XYZ file of C-alpha atoms in Angstrom:
659
model
C -31.550 5.887 7.380
C -35.243 5.829 6.167
C -35.598 6.414 2.460
C -31.915 6.398 1.847
C -31.133 8.013 -1.591
C -28.306 7.145 -4.064
C -28.321 10.309 -6.369
C -27.594 13.262 -4.161
C -26.328 16.617 -4.842
C -24.603 19.041 -2.321
C -25.547 22.397 -3.515
C -23.007 24.852 -1.942
C -24.011 28.592 -1.667
C -21.346 30.442 0.070
C -22.223 34.085 -0.894
C -20.618 37.384 0.023
C -22.611 40.518 0.925
C -20.342 42.321 -1.792
C -22.692 40.750 -4.396
C -26.023 42.333 -5.044
C -29.171 40.441 -6.121
C -28.711 37.255 -4.342
C -31.137 34.670 -5.765
C -32.872 37.251 -7.766
C -33.004 35.179 -11.012
C -34.229 31.932 -9.298
C -36.971 30.188 -11.070
C -38.809 27.384 -9.632
C -39.335 25.599 -12.988
C -35.698 26.160 -14.171
C -34.511 24.873 -10.808
C -36.648 21.555 -11.162
C -35.513 21.309 -14.776
C -32.008 21.127 -13.728
C -32.628 18.674 -11.155
C -34.674 16.349 -13.564
C -31.739 16.621 -16.092
C -29.324 15.511 -13.306
C -31.564 12.633 -12.311
C -31.075 13.926 -8.768
C -33.276 12.445 -5.844
C -31.918 14.415 -2.965
C -30.196 17.888 -2.729
C -28.676 19.495 0.242
C -29.787 23.218 0.374
C -28.360 26.041 2.314
C -29.648 27.761 5.435
C -26.435 29.477 6.591
C -23.139 29.720 4.834
C -19.510 30.248 5.810
C -19.947 33.862 5.406
C -22.611 33.618 8.216
C -25.809 34.891 6.336
C -28.878 32.949 6.252
C -30.921 32.416 2.961
C -34.499 32.580 4.492
C -36.183 35.026 6.916
C -34.744 34.472 10.477
C -34.854 35.589 13.973
C -32.002 33.528 15.086
C -29.574 35.029 12.575
C -29.452 37.605 9.830
C -30.787 37.014 6.304
C -28.270 37.810 3.481
C -28.446 41.605 2.960
C -29.144 41.434 -0.695
C -31.568 38.571 -0.580
C -35.242 39.785 -0.717
C -37.210 36.532 -0.380
C -37.194 32.990 1.342
C -34.729 31.306 -1.089
C -34.522 28.037 1.070
C -38.380 27.818 1.237
C -38.673 28.181 -2.538
C -36.066 25.528 -3.145
C -37.750 22.947 -0.766
C -41.186 23.520 -2.323
C -39.776 23.016 -5.752
C -38.029 19.783 -4.604
C -41.014 18.436 -2.711
C -43.099 18.670 -5.977
C -40.677 16.211 -7.691
C -40.373 13.875 -4.616
C -36.839 14.956 -3.994
C -35.393 14.960 -0.490
C -34.076 18.210 1.071
C -31.436 17.981 3.869
C -30.533 21.460 4.913
C -26.861 22.819 5.390
C -25.775 25.071 8.273
C -22.210 26.136 8.473
C -21.393 25.379 12.101
C -17.595 25.890 12.623
C -17.177 28.725 10.240
C -19.156 32.029 10.408
C -17.115 34.940 9.201
C -19.830 37.533 9.979
C -19.786 36.349 13.716
C -16.088 36.065 13.809
C -15.740 39.849 12.920
C -18.428 40.799 15.490
C -17.115 38.644 18.337
C -13.256 37.948 17.861
C -13.222 36.519 21.485
C -15.488 33.572 20.222
C -12.867 32.450 17.666
C -10.684 29.396 18.526
C -7.125 29.949 19.492
C -5.069 27.034 18.191
C -1.905 27.244 20.543
C -0.595 28.803 23.614
C 1.777 30.938 21.429
C -1.245 32.570 19.861
C -3.055 33.729 23.114
C -3.609 37.417 22.733
C -2.505 37.946 19.144
C -4.815 39.923 17.102
C -6.902 38.056 14.568
C -5.982 39.102 10.878
C -8.666 40.742 9.237
C -8.489 38.986 5.875
C -11.948 38.935 4.200
C -11.529 35.753 2.375
C -10.333 33.605 5.156
C -12.545 31.676 7.605
C -11.802 31.269 11.383
C -13.157 28.487 13.461
C -15.503 29.439 16.351
C -15.359 27.711 19.690
C -18.341 25.936 21.017
C -17.411 26.980 24.588
C -18.382 30.473 23.730
C -21.862 31.966 23.481
C -21.665 31.074 19.705
C -22.989 27.560 20.464
C -26.197 29.024 21.823
C -26.680 31.102 18.545
C -25.926 27.967 16.559
C -28.605 25.739 18.397
C -31.108 28.627 17.843
C -30.541 28.516 14.241
C -30.898 24.712 13.900
C -33.968 24.850 15.884
C -35.548 27.589 13.621
C -34.938 25.437 10.583
C -36.390 22.193 11.828
C -39.448 24.122 13.229
C -40.188 26.264 10.047
C -39.133 23.876 7.235
C -40.217 20.461 5.949
C -36.550 19.517 5.673
C -35.322 15.833 5.438
C -32.101 16.230 7.584
C -29.401 18.656 9.023
C -25.876 18.809 7.619
C -23.572 20.591 9.838
C -20.145 21.694 8.313
C -16.433 22.192 9.533
C -16.774 20.594 12.938
C -14.134 18.450 14.650
C -12.199 17.754 17.879
C -9.570 20.227 18.253
C -7.724 21.926 21.069
C -8.556 25.446 21.795
C -6.916 27.917 24.104
C -9.534 30.772 23.703
C -10.580 32.874 26.795
C -13.530 30.538 27.351
C -11.448 27.472 27.300
C -8.748 28.915 29.331
C -11.419 29.776 32.011
C -12.711 26.143 32.206
C -9.221 24.776 32.508
C -8.437 27.202 35.299
C -11.605 26.399 37.155
C -10.663 22.749 36.895
C -7.065 23.673 38.274
C -5.529 22.573 35.089
C -2.543 24.161 33.243
C -2.692 25.414 29.719
C 0.421 23.315 29.204
C -1.335 20.050 30.265
C -1.864 18.705 26.767
C -4.168 15.723 28.054
C -6.218 18.249 29.984
C -6.765 20.472 26.831
C -7.478 17.329 24.719
C -10.020 16.103 27.296
C -11.728 19.561 27.133
C -11.793 19.563 23.374
C -13.448 16.198 23.283
C -16.057 17.174 25.959
C -16.719 20.355 24.063
C -17.391 18.452 20.739
C -19.731 15.705 22.235
C -21.532 18.401 24.191
C -22.204 20.235 20.989
C -23.266 16.980 19.255
C -25.816 16.233 22.145
C -27.226 19.777 22.018
C -27.773 19.517 18.275
C -29.403 16.274 18.654
C -31.977 17.608 21.437
C -32.735 20.703 19.340
C -33.661 18.611 16.378
C -35.621 15.971 18.333
C -37.572 18.899 20.106
C -39.397 19.443 16.812
C -38.500 16.568 14.611
C -37.452 13.369 16.542
C -35.134 11.197 14.626
C -34.484 13.452 11.765
C -31.105 12.542 10.148
C -28.142 14.497 11.130
C -24.516 14.574 9.863
C -21.461 16.470 11.315
C -18.803 16.809 8.707
C -15.081 17.378 9.326
C -13.878 16.288 5.752
C -12.774 12.802 6.829
C -14.135 9.899 8.840
C -11.499 9.278 11.373
C -10.801 5.613 11.791
C -10.836 4.378 15.234
C -13.299 6.594 16.921
C -16.774 4.774 16.757
C -18.247 7.171 19.198
C -17.400 10.039 16.988
C -18.908 8.182 13.780
C -22.106 7.387 15.718
C -22.736 11.048 16.517
C -24.280 10.888 13.074
C -27.369 8.978 11.878
C -25.365 8.249 8.654
C -22.074 9.176 7.245
C -20.967 11.349 4.113
C -17.433 10.573 3.071
C -16.285 13.924 1.620
C -13.663 12.740 -0.913
C -13.130 14.818 -4.002
C -10.281 13.153 -5.821
C -9.260 16.356 -7.926
C -9.670 18.536 -4.718
C -6.892 17.308 -2.551
C -8.239 13.959 -1.279
C -6.974 11.826 -4.508
C -8.348 8.730 -5.631
C -6.860 6.671 -2.517
C -8.937 8.206 -0.004
C -12.523 7.163 -0.828
C -11.945 3.466 -1.234
C -9.809 3.167 2.092
C -12.459 5.269 3.990
C -15.356 3.376 2.692
C -13.864 -0.142 3.487
C -13.678 1.021 7.082
C -16.970 2.975 7.311
C -18.706 -0.344 5.848
C -17.847 -1.963 9.152
C -19.678 0.463 11.361
C -23.312 -0.786 10.548
C -24.313 2.733 9.086
C -25.719 3.851 5.601
C -23.120 5.982 3.933
C -22.563 8.218 1.028
C -19.505 9.112 -1.156
C -19.261 12.698 -1.850
C -17.117 13.763 -4.782
C -17.773 16.994 -6.947
C -18.563 18.194 -10.402
C -15.379 20.557 -10.098
C -12.155 20.167 -12.010
C -10.290 20.964 -8.716
C -12.332 21.646 -5.458
C -15.237 23.474 -3.881
C -16.004 26.748 -5.315
C -14.499 26.051 -8.693
C -17.044 28.155 -10.614
C -16.690 27.410 -14.569
C -14.642 24.252 -13.752
C -16.007 20.910 -14.868
C -14.403 17.427 -14.714
C -14.572 15.143 -17.701
C -18.070 13.049 -17.647
C -16.091 9.927 -17.645
C -14.593 10.842 -14.318
C -17.918 11.435 -12.659
C -19.045 8.206 -14.062
C -16.124 6.358 -12.536
C -16.513 8.041 -9.223
C -20.222 7.485 -8.843
C -19.548 3.748 -9.861
C -16.723 3.554 -7.189
C -19.291 4.567 -4.737
C -21.662 1.837 -5.801
C -18.909 -0.668 -5.772
C -18.004 0.133 -2.207
C -21.622 -0.144 -0.825
C -22.152 3.785 -0.799
C -24.886 5.999 -1.965
C -23.496 9.083 -4.241
C -23.344 12.821 -3.747
C -21.972 15.262 -6.171
C -20.832 18.651 -5.037
C -22.024 21.730 -6.776
C -22.206 25.544 -6.144
C -25.273 27.568 -7.047
C -24.401 30.872 -8.795
C -25.240 33.979 -6.445
C -28.138 34.929 -8.526
C -29.669 31.617 -7.842
C -29.438 30.138 -11.378
C -28.662 26.410 -11.821
C -25.986 25.632 -14.375
C -27.249 23.395 -17.154
C -23.813 22.303 -18.071
C -23.401 20.880 -14.684
C -26.540 18.977 -14.612
C -26.110 17.541 -17.897
C -22.544 16.282 -16.527
C -24.329 14.892 -13.439
C -27.146 13.473 -15.360
C -24.822 11.413 -17.482
C -23.510 9.639 -14.404
C -26.730 9.419 -12.403
C -28.856 7.959 -15.281
C -26.357 4.941 -15.026
C -26.602 4.952 -11.140
C -30.380 5.121 -11.441
C -30.304 1.841 -13.253
C -27.895 0.125 -10.992
C -29.110 1.351 -7.564
C -31.611 -1.601 -6.992
C -28.599 -4.004 -6.950
C -26.794 -1.786 -4.438
C -29.136 -1.536 -1.665
C -28.886 -3.371 1.621
C -25.461 -4.914 0.808
C -22.584 -5.641 2.998
C -18.872 -6.054 1.700
C -17.384 -9.632 1.548
C -14.006 -9.645 2.965
C -11.368 -12.372 3.569
C -8.961 -9.947 5.158
C -8.930 -7.418 7.919
C -6.591 -4.496 7.811
C -5.937 -3.134 11.417
C -5.865 0.472 10.514
C -2.688 2.523 11.569
C -4.817 5.731 11.974
C -7.340 3.691 14.154
C -4.882 1.993 16.325
C -3.057 5.153 17.125
C -6.136 6.807 18.035
C -6.816 4.104 20.510
C -3.367 4.130 21.884
C -3.446 7.895 22.371
C -0.942 8.516 19.732
C -0.942 11.128 16.791
C -3.918 10.591 14.411
C -2.965 11.110 10.855
C -5.740 10.803 8.169
C -2.808 10.303 5.537
C -1.380 7.509 7.549
C 1.311 5.976 5.051
C 0.842 2.404 6.219
C -2.915 2.594 5.631
C -2.333 4.091 2.212
C 0.348 1.601 1.176
C -1.628 -1.396 2.474
C -4.749 -0.031 0.569
C -2.898 0.382 -2.659
C -1.428 -3.208 -2.489
C -4.610 -4.839 -1.514
C -6.587 -2.974 -4.343
C -3.986 -3.540 -6.956
C -3.793 -7.341 -5.944
C -7.513 -7.557 -6.324
C -8.033 -8.903 -2.847
C -11.195 -8.718 -0.754
C -10.508 -6.586 2.428
C -11.723 -4.181 4.930
C -9.812 -1.598 7.252
C -10.918 -2.238 10.901
C -10.351 -0.900 14.363
C -9.922 -2.842 17.614
C -13.652 -3.076 18.222
C -14.103 -5.270 14.911
C -14.989 -8.950 15.035
C -11.620 -10.443 14.075
C -13.106 -13.913 13.716
C -15.014 -12.548 10.557
C -11.659 -12.652 8.636
C -9.231 -15.206 7.503
C -6.029 -13.185 7.721
C -5.345 -9.921 9.750
C -2.860 -7.392 8.499
C -0.979 -5.343 11.028
C 0.827 -2.713 8.872
C 4.229 -1.400 9.996
C 3.378 0.433 13.210
C 0.371 -1.231 15.108
C 0.845 -0.932 18.797
C -0.243 -4.367 20.266
C -0.694 -3.918 23.841
C -3.709 -4.659 26.314
C -6.951 -5.733 24.833
C -5.697 -5.678 21.267
C -3.020 -8.116 21.970
C -5.395 -10.405 23.885
C -7.865 -10.209 20.811
C -5.047 -11.075 18.454
C -4.058 -14.152 20.406
C -7.547 -15.399 20.528
C -7.868 -14.707 16.862
C -4.694 -17.032 15.895
C -5.859 -19.599 18.605
C -9.149 -20.017 16.480
C -7.020 -20.672 13.328
C -6.635 -17.210 12.000
C -3.344 -16.012 10.548
C -1.562 -12.749 10.879
C 0.771 -10.760 8.625
C 2.718 -8.193 10.552
C 5.448 -5.789 9.160
C 7.894 -3.474 10.850
C 7.102 -2.629 14.404
C 3.763 -4.444 14.583
C 2.720 -7.391 16.749
C 5.367 -6.572 19.456
C 4.483 -5.868 22.967
C 5.854 -3.295 25.308
C 8.762 -5.551 26.285
C 9.711 -6.072 22.596
C 8.294 -9.560 22.364
C 6.143 -10.952 19.673
C 2.669 -11.298 20.856
C 2.098 -14.457 18.702
C 4.352 -17.445 17.144
C 5.971 -16.191 14.263
C 8.865 -18.737 14.832
C 11.186 -15.862 15.739
C 12.374 -13.632 18.506
C 12.316 -9.909 18.076
C 15.275 -8.061 18.791
C 14.928 -4.403 18.071
C 15.486 -1.631 15.438
C 18.146 -2.033 12.924
C 20.982 0.417 12.912
C 21.089 0.540 9.138
C 19.150 2.761 6.775
C 18.166 1.882 4.098
C 18.587 -1.977 3.632
C 18.090 -4.468 1.178
C 15.560 -7.221 0.938
C 16.504 -10.594 -0.764
C 13.504 -12.863 -1.266
C 14.237 -16.670 -1.148
C 11.289 -17.281 -3.676
C 10.507 -16.298 -7.164
C 9.792 -12.702 -7.827
C 8.646 -12.323 -11.329
C 9.429 -10.255 -13.355
C 12.937 -9.657 -11.474
C 14.501 -12.876 -10.493
C 16.844 -13.027 -7.816
C 18.028 -9.760 -6.548
C 18.691 -7.660 -3.645
C 15.997 -4.788 -3.505
C 16.541 -1.585 -1.527
C 13.878 -0.535 0.919
C 13.730 2.477 2.832
C 12.332 3.441 6.301
C 12.714 1.686 9.721
C 13.515 -2.109 9.691
C 14.127 -4.513 12.478
C 16.292 -7.482 13.494
C 14.893 -10.690 14.460
C 16.368 -14.073 15.704
C 14.622 -17.142 13.919
C 13.888 -20.160 16.106
C 11.409 -22.642 14.864
C 10.140 -20.559 11.967
C 10.907 -20.814 8.080
C 12.897 -18.003 6.672
C 11.506 -16.960 3.520
C 13.445 -13.766 2.780
C 16.749 -12.179 3.872
C 17.893 -8.754 4.737
C 21.190 -7.637 3.293
C 22.687 -4.682 5.048
C 25.010 -1.940 3.410
C 28.579 -1.593 4.128
C 27.716 1.342 6.318
C 25.189 4.255 6.734
C 25.709 7.241 4.564
C 26.603 10.452 6.547
C 29.245 11.860 8.811
C 31.684 12.155 6.075
C 31.161 8.538 4.803
C 29.404 7.943 1.530
C 29.492 6.068 -1.804
C 27.910 7.037 -4.954
C 24.840 9.331 -5.347
C 22.281 8.156 -2.854
C 22.878 5.069 -0.517
C 25.650 2.745 0.183
C 25.527 -0.649 -1.726
C 24.741 -3.803 0.020
C 27.650 -5.993 1.472
C 26.842 -9.581 0.548
C 28.340 -10.948 3.684
C 25.942 -9.053 6.050
C 22.770 -11.363 5.870
C 19.983 -11.826 8.383
C 16.449 -13.076 8.337
C 13.759 -10.557 6.836
C 10.585 -12.491 6.558
C 9.722 -15.496 8.557
C 6.765 -17.791 8.787
C 5.567 -19.506 12.017
C 2.454 -21.275 13.404
C 0.433 -17.853 13.693
C 1.503 -16.300 10.462
C 4.151 -14.245 8.725
C 6.285 -11.465 10.019
C 8.402 -9.116 7.833
C 11.037 -6.798 9.380
C 10.609 -4.046 6.835
C 7.930 -1.421 7.032
C 6.858 -2.265 3.444
C 3.519 -0.471 3.437
C 4.973 2.987 4.198
C 7.706 2.484 1.642
C 5.122 1.577 -1.034
C 3.098 4.704 -0.287
C 5.971 6.848 -0.719
C 7.981 5.167 -3.522
C 5.502 2.527 -5.085
C 8.077 -0.254 -5.541
C 6.643 -3.045 -7.517
C 8.832 -5.700 -5.811
C 7.199 -4.793 -2.471
C 3.806 -5.498 -3.856
C 4.909 -8.663 -5.476
C 6.347 -9.990 -2.254
C 3.278 -8.969 -0.221
C 1.002 -10.684 -2.587
C 3.224 -13.848 -2.446
C 3.054 -13.784 1.365
C -0.746 -13.140 1.520
C -1.414 -15.981 -1.073
C 0.547 -18.151 1.226
C -1.594 -17.485 4.150
C -4.842 -17.513 2.433
C -4.062 -20.664 0.565
C -7.359 -22.499 -0.777
C -9.405 -20.191 1.368
C -9.173 -17.108 -0.964
C -12.689 -16.181 -2.008
C -12.274 -14.273 -5.240
C -9.391 -14.427 -7.919
C -9.341 -12.499 -11.275
C -7.122 -12.567 -14.168
C -6.640 -10.818 -17.452
C -7.490 -7.467 -15.590
C -5.333 -4.401 -14.914
C -3.904 -4.041 -11.355
C -5.252 -0.500 -11.582
C -8.973 -1.807 -11.608
C -11.219 -2.272 -8.802
C -12.865 -5.533 -7.796
C -15.365 -5.803 -4.881
C -17.941 -8.500 -3.668
C -21.148 -7.497 -1.938
C -23.674 -9.612 -0.292
C -27.272 -8.717 0.044
C -28.326 -8.818 3.505
C -30.540 -11.743 4.424
C -30.771 -12.960 0.826
C -28.689 -15.547 -1.217
C -27.341 -13.010 -3.654
C -23.911 -11.757 -4.338
C -22.937 -8.810 -6.216
C -19.343 -8.688 -7.834
C -18.330 -5.221 -8.914
C -15.629 -4.642 -11.403
C -14.495 -1.175 -12.766
C -11.610 0.434 -14.452
C -10.666 3.935 -15.612
C -6.976 5.112 -16.129
C -5.721 8.227 -14.421
C -3.172 10.659 -15.553
C -1.505 13.821 -14.213
C -3.000 17.099 -15.362
C -1.497 20.716 -14.465
C 0.879 20.595 -11.532
C -0.747 17.971 -9.280
C -4.227 16.993 -10.313
C -5.059 13.332 -11.171
C -7.766 13.029 -13.618
C -9.727 10.616 -15.671
C -10.850 11.286 -19.270
C -10.781 7.956 -21.312
C -12.741 4.785 -20.341
C -11.250 1.883 -22.372
C -13.131 -1.247 -22.717
C -12.314 -4.036 -20.526
C -12.429 -7.407 -22.287
C -12.678 -11.050 -20.914
C -11.681 -10.669 -17.287
C -11.674 -14.239 -15.810
C -13.087 -14.706 -12.186
C -12.912 -17.563 -9.861
C -15.150 -17.402 -6.909
C -15.338 -19.812 -3.920
C -18.897 -20.547 -3.252
C -20.210 -23.373 -0.975
C -23.538 -23.590 -2.761
C -24.066 -24.155 -6.442
C -25.092 -21.164 -8.266
C -28.741 -20.793 -9.793
C -27.597 -17.971 -12.216
C -25.069 -15.597 -13.114
C -25.812 -12.348 -15.015
C -24.746 -8.874 -15.879
C -27.032 -6.435 -14.109
C -28.840 -4.083 -15.050
C -28.540 -5.560 -18.554
C -29.955 -8.869 -17.411
C -27.409 -10.687 -19.541
C -26.820 -14.334 -18.742
C -23.352 -15.392 -18.314
C -22.096 -19.038 -18.896
C -20.427 -20.428 -15.838
C -18.661 -23.570 -14.530
C -19.061 -24.769 -11.023
C -16.810 -27.617 -9.688
C -15.451 -28.454 -6.253
C -17.125 -25.386 -4.818
C -15.352 -22.975 -7.233
C -17.491 -20.750 -9.597
C -15.936 -19.543 -12.710
C -17.003 -17.210 -15.254
C -15.829 -14.730 -17.944
C -17.013 -11.233 -17.703
C -18.369 -9.845 -21.120
C -16.744 -6.476 -22.463
C -17.556 -3.700 -20.446
C -16.844 0.074 -19.989
C -16.145 1.673 -16.780
C -18.288 -0.349 -14.419
C -20.059 -3.886 -14.400
C -22.177 -5.595 -11.809
C -22.185 -9.417 -11.839
C -25.342 -10.773 -9.933
C -24.861 -14.360 -8.536
C -27.994 -16.023 -7.108
C -27.523 -19.172 -5.191
């Protein structure tokens, strides 16, 4: 994206007609003062909100009934004077005013709800169907904005591929001779509808502003559907940690998005909870960490705010944003045009299920568990889909339930033939005939009849020593032939249930019921347990320790980066400047804790002291320094390994390595 900005604000403005004087206290000077206080260089402004009102004179819609002037135009003018970019927001999927006027345009989410009256709940939003006349209305609204205003992009919200059974969709299906109960036909129509909508938006924009950036937001960048991603000119990863996404979501999403060759932004919020949290402020240290997390993952930053209905910017909010963005402003020269360095590719469960036609779940447990283990083990990794270049990685991880058939199986066989290694768990790396697709030195038998079971490693597992560790979830039986068994599964005496039980939870292990659990063969390592799903749910330390042992076994001397004397809850990434001999190692740390019922927050930023880094580097380095401080760091380089100690820092430090 041309003129990509790192310090953006997404300025929500969803305002009901029940409030008088919309925008009546707007002041260009105070608006500009707030943006300068916040060190903001791009702000997404509103043309149309979820309520359905426009914030400017319009022929394609209706201006908010209590707004008396062109608020959007005034905001754009104020920003342009400061050199601040102004993408413009239109609510595409939600338009409450239109829903009430045209209930037959509203999506119907199931066959069972056909013909049922829409509940008249003023604060509730209903998605509109793009097979209804609503799409023509929306396209006219987009054209009006790009024709009239000097905007720098279009942001369309609440849009996704979803099955619909409204009268318009039912007619299309009937004309095609398809049944409402034909799920494949309904999904096919949903996909056609979405892509037709994106094509019409692109044509509407290009009619007046060819190439103007556009982003279609659904709240999550779905892994595994590149066509969906490339409907956009760039990507904005909506991920408010305290707003339901949590601190897991952004690093996982960014590690996948970074493989798509597009500019991308991490979108957090100033809110203590989520959007529309008037008077709710997160701790400044939390925003410092979240914006630093964006930089460490190769992303620009966007902070969500919501303008007061009277049009007054909140000074406390922009002091809060300014504390974080002043730091980003200093660091962004070292974060432009970079690409993540990764030893490991993780085939995303979400992505592979999408390709296989299975259920897509953005909260896929295997993905979450793998992401946590890799982050806590300080590995360099990316989440990938079937289209990725597997040969870019030293090890591929297939977490728990990756369907390996067809082209994917062929690519994996080619990968190991070239010397790559696979770490597979659970029901991964198995073809449709229950055979391993590569050589783990074992035969796959099938799903075990016991649940839970026990894992007994045949190697040291500090801090526990030798033991049988309970593991929940599905696990599988194998028969070892040429492979090396490096852990065993120990089955319980019986499954709990049907009148059989022992103690409070599960049946203890029977020491005489032993079978292979982890085996190493020529092409990699296979584990019979679904360890990533288990870790996502229960967080058992032993599983992470076992995983790190196995991964280190496969990486051997080819591991690019190692770090010691640093918390497992810290983040480490390595970025390479495109077409230049520069590396940027990011390290950041902030402890989280639970506040209220279920909100994970950050308040304190403790100092991190003397983290030690080893970096495999074929070319001797010319310099190693902390940036933006430009502080030289003593280093040692021997046998293609660079070693240095990071000086004390708080929250986030970038190390620039020039070679």
